[in-house]
Amino acid sequence: MERIEQHIAAGGRQEVWRHHATSLNCDMNVAVYLPPQAEDGPVPVIYFLSGLTCTEQNFITKAGAQAFAAQHGVAIVAPDTSPRGTNVADDPAYDMGQGAGFYLNATQAPWATHFQMYDYITNELPALIEAHFPVSNARSIMGHSMGGHGALVIALRNPGRYKAVSAFSPIVAPSQVPWGEKAFTGYLGPDRSAWAAYDATALLADATERLPVLIDQGSADDFLESQLKPDVFVAEAERHSHPVTLRMQPGYDHSYYFISSFIGDHIAHHAAALKGA
């Protein structure tokens, strides 16, 4: 691992590291915020998954999360959103290819060689973080938009691994919206039965853990009706008695202005669960 950035923030350290990701067959950047409490011993970890077009930089420079992480004594790990590099397959559109990994394991050419983001986030990255940083194995996960989709899917598919899950304006039913239909067709192929493994709404029926879900959604989000559809997820969660809190935030859009307004609530939500682990 090579540290490529380090900044003091809220008494802790905001770092960015580069490493070779075996599961992705490329080098990856990952941002790690270590609160002041990490100087005295291992701290729990929140994983934050970003949305389309983002890198590890968007969250650490725009969300204002460091002060809240320091307040609660939690680390935050924010990986990049996809494999990167000149040898990595890409697409001219913003919603496919580099910057649009969708946190799944691709099975179709040319994507399958590198786009194994599900394995990277669930297995390789936590093992790396826990081996190299003063953190415990108490984990939680959250994300925004495409990253909210990733956080919900990963939490639902891995019962017992995460102590809390939350999302900002997540893509909750990707099989039913244009972003997901395009990505899933490209990465997974046309067989829709293969898509269900990466669709949070579809996963609710067989979920064996009732981990409470917190979702914040802006009412003025341009993507609310066409791509996000949180009501679809809430209705399915209610059918299966899965606890979910959807907070509609009047006037807020899809941007980091929205995330920064409520990131404190989410970190407190995660910290409470992690401290009780």
mmCIF file of C-alpha atoms in Angstrom, residues 2-106:
data_model
loop_
_atom_site.group_PDB
_atom_site.id
_atom_site.type_symbol
_atom_site.label_atom_id
_atom_site.label_comp_id
_atom_site.label_asym_id
_atom_site.label_seq_id
_atom_site.Cartn_x
_atom_site.Cartn_y
_atom_site.Cartn_z
ATOM 1 C CA GLU A 2 1.174 3.503 -0.849
ATOM 2 C CA ARG A 3 -0.164 6.573 0.954
ATOM 3 C CA ILE A 4 -0.719 9.321 -1.601
ATOM 4 C CA GLU A 5 -2.508 11.912 0.579
ATOM 5 C CA GLN A 6 -2.611 12.842 4.254
ATOM 6 C CA HIS A 7 -4.429 15.764 5.888
ATOM 7 C CA ILE A 8 -5.313 16.612 9.485
ATOM 8 C CA ALA A 9 -9.097 16.903 9.792
ATOM 9 C CA ALA A 10 -11.153 17.311 12.973
ATOM 10 C CA GLY A 11 -8.198 16.117 15.027
ATOM 11 C CA GLY A 12 -7.860 12.919 13.010
ATOM 12 C CA ARG A 13 -6.193 11.984 9.731
ATOM 13 C CA GLN A 14 -7.774 11.959 6.307
ATOM 14 C CA GLU A 15 -5.635 9.719 4.147
ATOM 15 C CA VAL A 16 -5.838 8.322 0.622
ATOM 16 C CA TRP A 17 -4.032 5.098 -0.204
ATOM 17 C CA ARG A 18 -3.292 3.293 -3.460
ATOM 18 C CA HIS A 19 -3.026 -0.466 -3.629
ATOM 19 C CA HIS A 20 -3.250 -3.309 -6.113
ATOM 20 C CA ALA A 21 -6.678 -4.937 -5.965
ATOM 21 C CA THR A 22 -6.410 -8.608 -6.822
ATOM 22 C CA SER A 23 -10.147 -9.009 -7.353
ATOM 23 C CA LEU A 24 -10.210 -6.103 -9.823
ATOM 24 C CA ASN A 25 -6.882 -6.706 -11.569
ATOM 25 C CA CYS A 26 -5.896 -3.066 -11.256
ATOM 26 C CA ASP A 27 -4.626 -0.436 -8.828
ATOM 27 C CA MET A 28 -7.249 1.283 -6.703
ATOM 28 C CA ASN A 29 -7.477 4.381 -4.524
ATOM 29 C CA VAL A 30 -9.258 4.241 -1.185
ATOM 30 C CA ALA A 31 -9.829 7.067 1.282
ATOM 31 C CA VAL A 32 -9.491 6.294 4.993
ATOM 32 C CA TYR A 33 -10.444 8.709 7.767
ATOM 33 C CA LEU A 34 -8.997 7.792 11.156
ATOM 34 C CA PRO A 35 -10.528 9.696 14.098
ATOM 35 C CA PRO A 36 -8.381 10.888 17.019
ATOM 36 C CA GLN A 37 -9.537 7.875 19.070
ATOM 37 C CA ALA A 38 -7.638 5.561 16.693
ATOM 38 C CA GLU A 39 -4.420 6.733 18.382
ATOM 39 C CA ASP A 40 -5.504 4.809 21.484
ATOM 40 C CA GLY A 41 -6.716 1.574 19.888
ATOM 41 C CA PRO A 42 -8.932 0.013 17.237
ATOM 42 C CA VAL A 43 -12.100 1.850 16.229
ATOM 43 C CA PRO A 44 -15.147 0.588 14.296
ATOM 44 C CA VAL A 45 -15.486 1.297 10.570
ATOM 45 C CA ILE A 46 -18.195 2.786 8.366
ATOM 46 C CA TYR A 47 -17.844 2.003 4.651
ATOM 47 C CA PHE A 48 -19.217 4.716 2.342
ATOM 48 C CA LEU A 49 -19.987 3.834 -1.279
ATOM 49 C CA SER A 50 -20.241 6.740 -3.705
ATOM 50 C CA GLY A 51 -22.436 7.203 -6.755
ATOM 51 C CA LEU A 52 -22.084 7.443 -10.526
ATOM 52 C CA THR A 53 -19.095 9.428 -11.858
ATOM 53 C CA CYS A 54 -17.552 9.752 -8.388
ATOM 54 C CA THR A 55 -14.121 8.781 -7.117
ATOM 55 C CA GLU A 56 -12.971 8.502 -3.500
ATOM 56 C CA GLN A 57 -12.534 12.283 -3.521
ATOM 57 C CA ASN A 58 -16.171 13.408 -3.735
ATOM 58 C CA PHE A 59 -17.198 12.130 -0.323
ATOM 59 C CA ILE A 60 -14.087 13.187 1.591
ATOM 60 C CA THR A 61 -14.063 16.732 0.177
ATOM 61 C CA LYS A 62 -17.804 17.517 0.081
ATOM 62 C CA ALA A 63 -19.729 15.559 2.731
ATOM 63 C CA GLY A 64 -18.226 17.139 5.863
ATOM 64 C CA ALA A 65 -18.150 13.741 7.540
ATOM 65 C CA GLN A 66 -14.821 13.994 9.348
ATOM 66 C CA ALA A 67 -16.027 16.114 12.264
ATOM 67 C CA PHE A 68 -18.897 13.717 12.974
ATOM 68 C CA ALA A 69 -16.633 10.687 12.650
ATOM 69 C CA ALA A 70 -14.252 12.278 15.135
ATOM 70 C CA GLN A 71 -17.126 13.066 17.507
ATOM 71 C CA HIS A 72 -18.262 9.444 17.523
ATOM 72 C CA GLY A 73 -14.861 7.783 17.276
ATOM 73 C CA VAL A 74 -15.440 5.877 14.039
ATOM 74 C CA ALA A 75 -13.285 5.425 10.967
ATOM 75 C CA ILE A 76 -14.742 5.989 7.498
ATOM 76 C CA VAL A 77 -13.496 4.108 4.453
ATOM 77 C CA ALA A 78 -14.514 5.491 1.051
ATOM 78 C CA PRO A 79 -13.332 3.433 -1.937
ATOM 79 C CA ASP A 80 -13.412 4.421 -5.584
ATOM 80 C CA THR A 81 -16.547 3.463 -7.506
ATOM 81 C CA SER A 82 -15.017 1.174 -10.123
ATOM 82 C CA PRO A 83 -11.822 -0.279 -11.517
ATOM 83 C CA ARG A 84 -9.641 2.303 -13.273
ATOM 84 C CA GLY A 85 -6.828 2.322 -15.811
ATOM 85 C CA THR A 86 -5.963 2.356 -19.485
ATOM 86 C CA ASN A 87 -6.369 -1.417 -19.675
ATOM 87 C CA VAL A 88 -9.785 -1.381 -17.978
ATOM 88 C CA ALA A 89 -12.872 -1.517 -20.182
ATOM 89 C CA ASP A 90 -14.845 1.721 -20.407
ATOM 90 C CA ASP A 91 -17.866 3.263 -22.091
ATOM 91 C CA PRO A 92 -18.392 6.821 -23.396
ATOM 92 C CA ALA A 93 -21.531 7.216 -21.270
ATOM 93 C CA TYR A 94 -21.334 8.326 -17.633
ATOM 94 C CA ASP A 95 -23.531 5.474 -16.402
ATOM 95 C CA MET A 96 -21.464 2.549 -17.685
ATOM 96 C CA GLY A 97 -17.830 1.532 -17.314
ATOM 97 C CA GLN A 98 -15.263 3.426 -15.274
ATOM 98 C CA GLY A 99 -16.990 5.441 -12.545
ATOM 99 C CA ALA A 100 -20.049 3.200 -12.791
ATOM 100 C CA GLY A 101 -19.134 -0.158 -11.267
ATOM 101 C CA PHE A 102 -22.570 -0.701 -9.643
ATOM 102 C CA TYR A 103 -20.950 -2.810 -6.887
ATOM 103 C CA LEU A 104 -21.599 -6.111 -8.657
ATOM 104 C CA ASN A 105 -19.525 -8.946 -10.124
ATOM 105 C CA ALA A 106 -19.746 -8.649 -13.906
#
